[in-house]
Amino acid sequence: MLKIGSHVSMSGKEMLLGSVKEAVSYGANTFMFYTGAPQNTARKPVSQLRVEEAKEYMKEHHISIDDVVVHAPYIINLANTVKPETYELAVRFLKEEIARCEEIGVSRLVLHPGSHVKAGDEAGLKQIVKGLNEVLREDQKVHIALETMAGKGSEMGRTFDQIQYMIENTKHSSLLGVCLDTCHIHDAGYDLTHFDDILEEFDQKIGLDRLLVVHVNDSKNERGAHKDRHENIGYGYIGFETLNQIVHHPKLKDVPKILETPYIDGKAPYREEIEMFMHQTFNSGLK
């Protein structure tokens, strides 16, 4: 069965239970959430997130906790060598985020590798490795999925070579995987119409067994723009046909696919987009 869902919110009184209900309303069998606001470090104790009720609801609707994804907040920047306080916050908060995932029972944590803030790629890569070495514990169950990035500004992770360096130079590398974002790698310059070639390069440099999550997004920009602006499925420069082939690629059948496309007129498009992939037919009436 196709494992597909979207990112969902977690707020109000129902907390994680509400997240699961939202995912189910979209016809999803997986989902991704933030343990709090993605832009800050404010977090409620896990005891207040209604985790057990959420897990019961997941069981009733055939969603496995093993397929659920947490996304670390954007404020974590392990690549920063310019401001020690920014790096120290990133290390401390990432440790806390891993602990929250373990308490909830989620094993996939997506992380933006970070930005070197004009210090250069080499300095940024070494700082990310340093941070991962401080954060990862040999006995932890949570795997960090380093996200492929579009390369805007001084973003790290815009090539498979950079991701390969991070993994190969981290002590507990078995705890590292990858989140492949279709919009990001398109904007970074990869030609998704040759996806088999991309997977072959990925396998050679990183290993397909490390592919833990796929973010499925169309792009508002031409290939190689390095801008990172998500578009609704079928309305961007990647297109439905190419994304549909990726979503249904046999080598990715066990990997959770997560939609992060823009809301349309204030409404989530995920039910319609999931149906498009389930039926493998583009819905031109989405917008």
mmCIF file of C-alpha atoms in Angstrom:
data_model
loop_
_atom_site.group_PDB
_atom_site.id
_atom_site.type_symbol
_atom_site.label_atom_id
_atom_site.label_comp_id
_atom_site.label_asym_id
_atom_site.label_seq_id
_atom_site.Cartn_x
_atom_site.Cartn_y
_atom_site.Cartn_z
ATOM 1 C CA MET A 1 0.000 0.000 0.000
ATOM 2 C CA LEU A 2 1.130 3.537 -0.808
ATOM 3 C CA LYS A 3 2.314 5.285 2.368
ATOM 4 C CA ILE A 4 1.204 8.884 1.932
ATOM 5 C CA GLY A 5 0.081 11.766 4.124
ATOM 6 C CA SER A 6 0.910 15.380 4.872
ATOM 7 C CA HIS A 7 2.189 17.614 7.592
ATOM 8 C CA VAL A 8 -0.551 18.332 10.110
ATOM 9 C CA SER A 9 -0.981 20.803 12.952
ATOM 10 C CA MET A 10 -0.901 20.085 16.665
ATOM 11 C CA SER A 11 -2.751 22.710 18.660
ATOM 12 C CA GLY A 12 -5.845 23.255 20.728
ATOM 13 C CA LYS A 13 -7.099 20.873 23.390
ATOM 14 C CA GLU A 14 -6.768 17.673 21.359
ATOM 15 C CA MET A 15 -3.027 18.115 20.629
ATOM 16 C CA LEU A 16 -1.595 14.935 18.982
ATOM 17 C CA LEU A 17 -5.036 13.310 18.917
ATOM 18 C CA GLY A 18 -6.168 16.267 16.813
ATOM 19 C CA SER A 19 -3.174 15.749 14.496
ATOM 20 C CA VAL A 20 -4.212 12.136 13.864
ATOM 21 C CA LYS A 21 -7.823 13.149 13.256
ATOM 22 C CA GLU A 22 -6.667 15.755 10.744
ATOM 23 C CA ALA A 23 -4.525 13.170 8.917
ATOM 24 C CA VAL A 24 -7.429 10.699 8.809
ATOM 25 C CA SER A 25 -9.716 13.409 7.387
ATOM 26 C CA TYR A 26 -7.328 13.676 4.424
ATOM 27 C CA GLY A 27 -7.430 9.923 3.754
ATOM 28 C CA ALA A 28 -3.792 9.646 4.895
ATOM 29 C CA ASN A 29 -2.081 6.583 6.352
ATOM 30 C CA THR A 30 0.956 8.508 7.615
ATOM 31 C CA PHE A 31 1.639 12.098 8.689
ATOM 32 C CA MET A 32 4.277 14.535 9.911
ATOM 33 C CA PHE A 33 3.984 16.979 12.797
ATOM 34 C CA TYR A 34 6.032 19.425 14.843
ATOM 35 C CA THR A 35 6.135 18.889 18.602
ATOM 36 C CA GLY A 36 5.503 22.643 18.955
ATOM 37 C CA ALA A 37 5.741 25.797 16.836
ATOM 38 C CA PRO A 38 8.457 25.317 14.154
ATOM 39 C CA GLN A 39 9.768 28.871 14.648
ATOM 40 C CA ASN A 40 10.478 28.733 18.393
ATOM 41 C CA THR A 41 11.500 26.513 21.311
ATOM 42 C CA ALA A 42 8.214 26.705 23.258
ATOM 43 C CA ARG A 43 7.160 23.124 23.989
ATOM 44 C CA LYS A 44 4.514 21.532 26.215
ATOM 45 C CA PRO A 45 5.451 18.443 28.238
ATOM 46 C CA VAL A 46 4.785 15.215 26.331
ATOM 47 C CA SER A 47 2.407 14.240 29.161
ATOM 48 C CA GLN A 48 0.037 16.985 27.917
ATOM 49 C CA LEU A 49 0.020 15.905 24.250
ATOM 50 C CA ARG A 50 -2.631 13.143 24.616
ATOM 51 C CA VAL A 51 -0.259 10.609 23.072
ATOM 52 C CA GLU A 52 -2.011 7.423 24.205
ATOM 53 C CA GLU A 53 -5.372 8.599 22.865
ATOM 54 C CA ALA A 54 -3.680 9.508 19.607
ATOM 55 C CA LYS A 55 -2.122 6.047 19.332
ATOM 56 C CA GLU A 56 -5.507 4.393 19.955
ATOM 57 C CA TYR A 57 -7.050 6.487 17.174
ATOM 58 C CA MET A 58 -4.144 5.590 14.890
ATOM 59 C CA LYS A 59 -4.726 1.874 15.507
ATOM 60 C CA GLU A 60 -8.413 2.262 14.694
ATOM 61 C CA HIS A 61 -7.493 3.887 11.373
ATOM 62 C CA HIS A 62 -4.557 1.640 10.443
ATOM 63 C CA ILE A 63 -1.769 4.199 10.873
ATOM 64 C CA SER A 64 1.484 2.746 12.196
ATOM 65 C CA ILE A 65 3.571 4.807 14.626
ATOM 66 C CA ASP A 66 6.602 3.485 12.725
ATOM 67 C CA ASP A 67 5.513 5.533 9.677
ATOM 68 C CA VAL A 68 4.899 8.779 11.593
ATOM 69 C CA VAL A 69 7.426 11.595 11.178
ATOM 70 C CA VAL A 70 8.425 14.527 13.394
ATOM 71 C CA HIS A 71 10.020 17.626 11.859
ATOM 72 C CA ALA A 72 12.559 19.496 13.990
ATOM 73 C CA PRO A 73 12.013 23.282 14.251
ATOM 74 C CA TYR A 74 13.641 25.577 11.695
ATOM 75 C CA ILE A 75 15.511 27.525 14.359
ATOM 76 C CA ILE A 76 17.969 24.643 14.844
ATOM 77 C CA ASN A 77 21.163 25.554 12.965
ATOM 78 C CA LEU A 78 24.002 23.133 13.630
ATOM 79 C CA ALA A 79 26.093 24.716 10.830
ATOM 80 C CA ASN A 80 26.544 28.099 12.524
ATOM 81 C CA THR A 81 30.173 28.862 13.436
ATOM 82 C CA VAL A 82 29.618 32.630 13.640
ATOM 83 C CA LYS A 83 27.374 32.759 16.726
ATOM 84 C CA PRO A 84 28.290 30.220 19.438
ATOM 85 C CA GLU A 85 24.982 30.817 21.214
ATOM 86 C CA THR A 86 23.037 29.809 18.068
ATOM 87 C CA TYR A 87 25.022 26.585 17.758
ATOM 88 C CA GLU A 88 24.698 25.796 21.478
ATOM 89 C CA LEU A 89 20.920 26.348 21.318
ATOM 90 C CA ALA A 90 20.754 24.011 18.305
ATOM 91 C CA VAL A 91 22.626 21.220 20.110
ATOM 92 C CA ARG A 92 20.632 21.577 23.327
ATOM 93 C CA PHE A 93 17.250 21.787 21.638
ATOM 94 C CA LEU A 94 17.934 18.938 19.207
ATOM 95 C CA LYS A 95 18.795 16.705 22.173
ATOM 96 C CA GLU A 96 15.486 17.680 23.777
ATOM 97 C CA GLU A 97 13.621 17.040 20.525
ATOM 98 C CA ILE A 98 15.104 13.550 20.260
ATOM 99 C CA ALA A 99 14.019 12.859 23.852
ATOM 100 C CA ARG A 100 10.465 14.037 23.026
ATOM 101 C CA CYS A 101 10.346 11.752 19.981
ATOM 102 C CA GLU A 102 11.480 8.815 22.101
ATOM 103 C CA GLU A 103 8.843 9.545 24.729
ATOM 104 C CA ILE A 104 6.134 9.757 22.045
ATOM 105 C CA GLY A 105 7.434 6.646 20.273
ATOM 106 C CA VAL A 106 8.365 8.205 16.907
ATOM 107 C CA SER A 107 11.633 7.053 15.310
ATOM 108 C CA ARG A 108 11.965 9.441 12.309
ATOM 109 C CA LEU A 109 13.049 13.043 12.985
ATOM 110 C CA VAL A 110 13.562 15.307 9.961
ATOM 111 C CA LEU A 111 16.250 17.974 10.353
ATOM 112 C CA HIS A 112 17.375 20.833 8.124
ATOM 113 C CA PRO A 113 21.196 20.481 8.268
ATOM 114 C CA GLY A 114 21.693 24.230 8.704
ATOM 115 C CA SER A 115 23.294 27.294 7.081
ATOM 116 C CA HIS A 116 26.945 28.266 7.329
ATOM 117 C CA VAL A 117 26.099 32.017 7.482
ATOM 118 C CA LYS A 118 28.890 33.097 5.064
ATOM 119 C CA ALA A 119 31.565 31.021 6.845
ATOM 120 C CA GLY A 120 31.842 28.724 3.801
ATOM 121 C CA ASP A 121 30.767 25.178 2.972
ATOM 122 C CA GLU A 122 33.738 23.459 4.605
ATOM 123 C CA ALA A 123 33.260 25.238 7.938
ATOM 124 C CA GLY A 124 29.520 24.572 7.835
ATOM 125 C CA LEU A 125 29.913 20.856 7.102
ATOM 126 C CA LYS A 126 32.463 20.383 9.887
ATOM 127 C CA GLN A 127 30.226 22.235 12.353
ATOM 128 C CA ILE A 128 27.225 20.049 11.452
ATOM 129 C CA VAL A 129 29.311 16.924 12.058
ATOM 130 C CA LYS A 130 30.519 18.369 15.371
ATOM 131 C CA GLY A 131 26.918 19.049 16.395
ATOM 132 C CA LEU A 132 25.671 15.599 15.385
ATOM 133 C CA ASN A 133 28.519 14.024 17.351
ATOM 134 C CA GLU A 134 27.418 15.983 20.429
ATOM 135 C CA VAL A 135 23.758 15.093 19.992
ATOM 136 C CA LEU A 136 23.627 11.432 18.962
ATOM 137 C CA ARG A 137 23.695 8.650 21.569
ATOM 138 C CA GLU A 138 24.564 5.116 20.599
ATOM 139 C CA ASP A 139 21.527 3.669 22.377
ATOM 140 C CA GLN A 140 18.864 6.034 21.008
ATOM 141 C CA LYS A 141 15.962 4.698 18.910
ATOM 142 C CA VAL A 142 15.354 7.938 16.995
ATOM 143 C CA HIS A 143 16.973 8.296 13.567
ATOM 144 C CA ILE A 144 17.675 11.767 12.224
ATOM 145 C CA ALA A 145 16.686 12.259 8.577
ATOM 146 C CA LEU A 146 18.894 15.007 7.141
ATOM 147 C CA GLU A 147 16.774 16.916 4.653
ATOM 148 C CA THR A 148 17.994 17.649 1.129
ATOM 149 C CA MET A 149 17.906 21.420 0.687
ATOM 150 C CA ALA A 150 17.391 23.807 -2.251
ATOM 151 C CA GLY A 151 20.631 25.688 -1.552
ATOM 152 C CA LYS A 152 19.177 29.138 -0.974
ATOM 153 C CA GLY A 153 21.552 31.484 0.793
ATOM 154 C CA SER A 154 24.166 29.444 2.646
ATOM 155 C CA GLU A 155 22.061 26.296 3.140
ATOM 156 C CA MET A 156 23.949 23.054 3.548
ATOM 157 C CA GLY A 157 22.669 19.747 2.194
ATOM 158 C CA ARG A 158 22.035 20.913 -1.366
ATOM 159 C CA THR A 159 23.955 17.981 -2.890
ATOM 160 C CA PHE A 160 24.185 14.278 -2.129
ATOM 161 C CA ASP A 161 27.945 14.808 -1.687
ATOM 162 C CA GLN A 162 27.338 17.178 1.225
ATOM 163 C CA ILE A 163 24.882 14.760 2.859
ATOM 164 C CA GLN A 164 27.384 11.939 2.288
ATOM 165 C CA TYR A 165 30.097 13.960 4.064
ATOM 166 C CA MET A 166 27.835 14.584 7.069
ATOM 167 C CA ILE A 167 26.968 10.907 7.409
ATOM 168 C CA GLU A 168 30.434 9.462 6.808
ATOM 169 C CA ASN A 169 32.105 11.796 9.292
ATOM 170 C CA THR A 170 29.611 11.383 12.139
ATOM 171 C CA LYS A 171 30.512 8.870 14.832
ATOM 172 C CA HIS A 172 27.115 7.183 15.234
ATOM 173 C CA SER A 173 26.352 7.302 11.493
ATOM 174 C CA SER A 174 23.942 4.347 11.746
ATOM 175 C CA LEU A 175 21.481 6.801 13.353
ATOM 176 C CA LEU A 176 21.499 9.102 10.320
ATOM 177 C CA GLY A 177 19.238 8.895 7.290
ATOM 178 C CA VAL A 178 17.853 11.262 4.672
ATOM 179 C CA CYS A 179 14.606 13.072 3.918
ATOM 180 C CA LEU A 180 14.446 13.601 0.150
ATOM 181 C CA ASP A 181 12.428 16.717 -0.743
ATOM 182 C CA THR A 182 11.348 16.792 -4.396
ATOM 183 C CA CYS A 183 11.005 20.599 -4.561
ATOM 184 C CA HIS A 184 14.364 21.093 -2.876
ATOM 185 C CA ILE A 185 16.391 18.751 -5.088
ATOM 186 C CA HIS A 186 14.666 20.194 -8.198
ATOM 187 C CA ASP A 187 15.570 23.707 -7.053
ATOM 188 C CA ALA A 188 19.097 22.469 -6.262
ATOM 189 C CA GLY A 189 19.497 21.400 -9.901
ATOM 190 C CA TYR A 190 18.580 17.691 -10.023
ATOM 191 C CA ASP A 191 16.468 16.635 -13.041
ATOM 192 C CA LEU A 192 13.559 14.655 -11.596
ATOM 193 C CA THR A 193 12.528 13.389 -15.044
ATOM 194 C CA HIS A 194 15.588 11.136 -14.705
ATOM 195 C CA PHE A 195 14.651 9.889 -11.240
ATOM 196 C CA ASP A 196 16.207 6.439 -11.694
ATOM 197 C CA ASP A 197 19.577 8.135 -12.273
ATOM 198 C CA ILE A 198 19.035 10.244 -9.147
ATOM 199 C CA LEU A 199 18.247 7.141 -7.084
ATOM 200 C CA GLU A 200 21.327 5.398 -8.464
ATOM 201 C CA GLU A 201 23.552 8.323 -7.431
ATOM 202 C CA PHE A 202 21.824 8.443 -4.044
ATOM 203 C CA ASP A 203 22.395 4.715 -3.557
ATOM 204 C CA GLN A 204 26.073 4.924 -4.508
ATOM 205 C CA LYS A 205 26.857 7.922 -2.284
ATOM 206 C CA ILE A 206 24.454 7.447 0.639
ATOM 207 C CA GLY A 207 22.583 4.144 0.325
ATOM 208 C CA LEU A 208 18.872 3.669 -0.346
ATOM 209 C CA ASP A 209 18.503 1.996 3.051
ATOM 210 C CA ARG A 210 19.063 5.451 4.581
ATOM 211 C CA LEU A 211 16.109 7.035 2.758
ATOM 212 C CA LEU A 212 13.634 7.481 5.635
ATOM 213 C CA VAL A 213 11.157 10.095 4.344
ATOM 214 C CA VAL A 214 10.157 11.694 1.028
ATOM 215 C CA HIS A 215 8.671 15.205 1.036
ATOM 216 C CA VAL A 216 6.446 15.414 -2.038
ATOM 217 C CA ASN A 217 6.160 18.978 -3.323
ATOM 218 C CA ASP A 218 5.927 20.653 -6.708
ATOM 219 C CA SER A 219 8.055 23.774 -7.255
ATOM 220 C CA LYS A 220 7.220 27.370 -8.198
ATOM 221 C CA ASN A 221 10.697 27.704 -9.724
ATOM 222 C CA GLU A 222 12.627 26.390 -12.686
ATOM 223 C CA ARG A 223 15.198 23.684 -12.022
ATOM 224 C CA GLY A 224 18.377 25.010 -10.395
ATOM 225 C CA ALA A 225 16.786 28.229 -9.076
ATOM 226 C CA HIS A 226 17.960 27.578 -5.456
ATOM 227 C CA LYS A 227 14.830 29.291 -4.100
ATOM 228 C CA ASP A 228 12.721 26.664 -2.251
ATOM 229 C CA ARG A 229 9.137 27.719 -2.972
ATOM 230 C CA HIS A 230 6.682 24.835 -2.800
ATOM 231 C CA GLU A 231 3.800 24.599 -5.273
ATOM 232 C CA ASN A 232 0.666 22.459 -5.324
ATOM 233 C CA ILE A 233 0.911 19.107 -7.046
ATOM 234 C CA GLY A 234 0.719 19.482 -10.832
ATOM 235 C CA TYR A 235 0.887 23.283 -10.846
ATOM 236 C CA GLY A 236 4.655 23.748 -10.760
ATOM 237 C CA TYR A 237 7.769 23.105 -12.806
ATOM 238 C CA ILE A 238 8.049 19.444 -11.740
ATOM 239 C CA GLY A 239 4.520 18.436 -12.717
ATOM 240 C CA PHE A 240 2.108 15.688 -11.718
ATOM 241 C CA GLU A 241 3.397 13.004 -14.066
ATOM 242 C CA THR A 242 6.960 13.150 -12.710
ATOM 243 C CA LEU A 243 5.840 13.359 -9.062
ATOM 244 C CA ASN A 244 3.396 10.480 -9.583
ATOM 245 C CA GLN A 245 6.219 8.283 -10.907
ATOM 246 C CA ILE A 246 8.317 9.157 -7.853
ATOM 247 C CA VAL A 247 5.493 8.490 -5.384
ATOM 248 C CA HIS A 248 4.808 5.078 -6.950
ATOM 249 C CA HIS A 249 8.456 4.130 -7.531
ATOM 250 C CA PRO A 250 8.894 0.499 -6.415
ATOM 251 C CA LYS A 251 12.158 1.255 -4.607
ATOM 252 C CA LEU A 252 10.333 3.774 -2.391
ATOM 253 C CA LYS A 253 7.245 1.704 -1.572
ATOM 254 C CA ASP A 254 8.076 1.408 2.154
ATOM 255 C CA VAL A 255 9.095 5.058 2.587
ATOM 256 C CA PRO A 256 6.508 7.503 4.036
ATOM 257 C CA LYS A 257 5.650 10.280 1.554
ATOM 258 C CA ILE A 258 4.664 13.609 3.095
ATOM 259 C CA LEU A 259 2.954 16.507 1.300
ATOM 260 C CA GLU A 260 3.927 20.060 2.305
ATOM 261 C CA THR A 261 2.145 21.980 -0.444
ATOM 262 C CA PRO A 262 0.565 25.437 0.077
ATOM 263 C CA TYR A 263 -2.951 25.969 1.372
ATOM 264 C CA ILE A 264 -5.459 27.151 -1.269
ATOM 265 C CA ASP A 265 -7.816 29.947 -0.192
ATOM 266 C CA GLY A 266 -7.003 29.130 3.429
ATOM 267 C CA LYS A 267 -7.773 25.418 3.046
ATOM 268 C CA ALA A 268 -5.490 22.388 3.093
ATOM 269 C CA PRO A 269 -5.311 20.682 -0.348
ATOM 270 C CA TYR A 270 -4.113 17.361 1.042
ATOM 271 C CA ARG A 271 -7.247 15.258 0.680
ATOM 272 C CA GLU A 272 -7.467 16.114 -3.026
ATOM 273 C CA GLU A 273 -3.727 15.675 -3.600
ATOM 274 C CA ILE A 274 -3.643 12.309 -1.812
ATOM 275 C CA GLU A 275 -6.608 11.165 -3.931
ATOM 276 C CA MET A 276 -4.729 12.242 -7.076
ATOM 277 C CA PHE A 277 -1.829 9.976 -6.179
ATOM 278 C CA MET A 278 -4.073 7.130 -5.030
ATOM 279 C CA HIS A 279 -5.933 7.191 -8.364
ATOM 280 C CA GLN A 280 -2.852 8.326 -10.348
ATOM 281 C CA THR A 281 -4.933 10.998 -12.085
ATOM 282 C CA PHE A 282 -4.280 14.744 -12.049
ATOM 283 C CA ASN A 283 -7.169 16.873 -10.695
ATOM 284 C CA SER A 284 -6.970 20.107 -12.670
ATOM 285 C CA GLY A 285 -9.814 21.586 -10.609
ATOM 286 C CA LEU A 286 -7.758 21.771 -7.410
ATOM 287 C CA LYS A 287 -7.098 25.494 -7.779
#
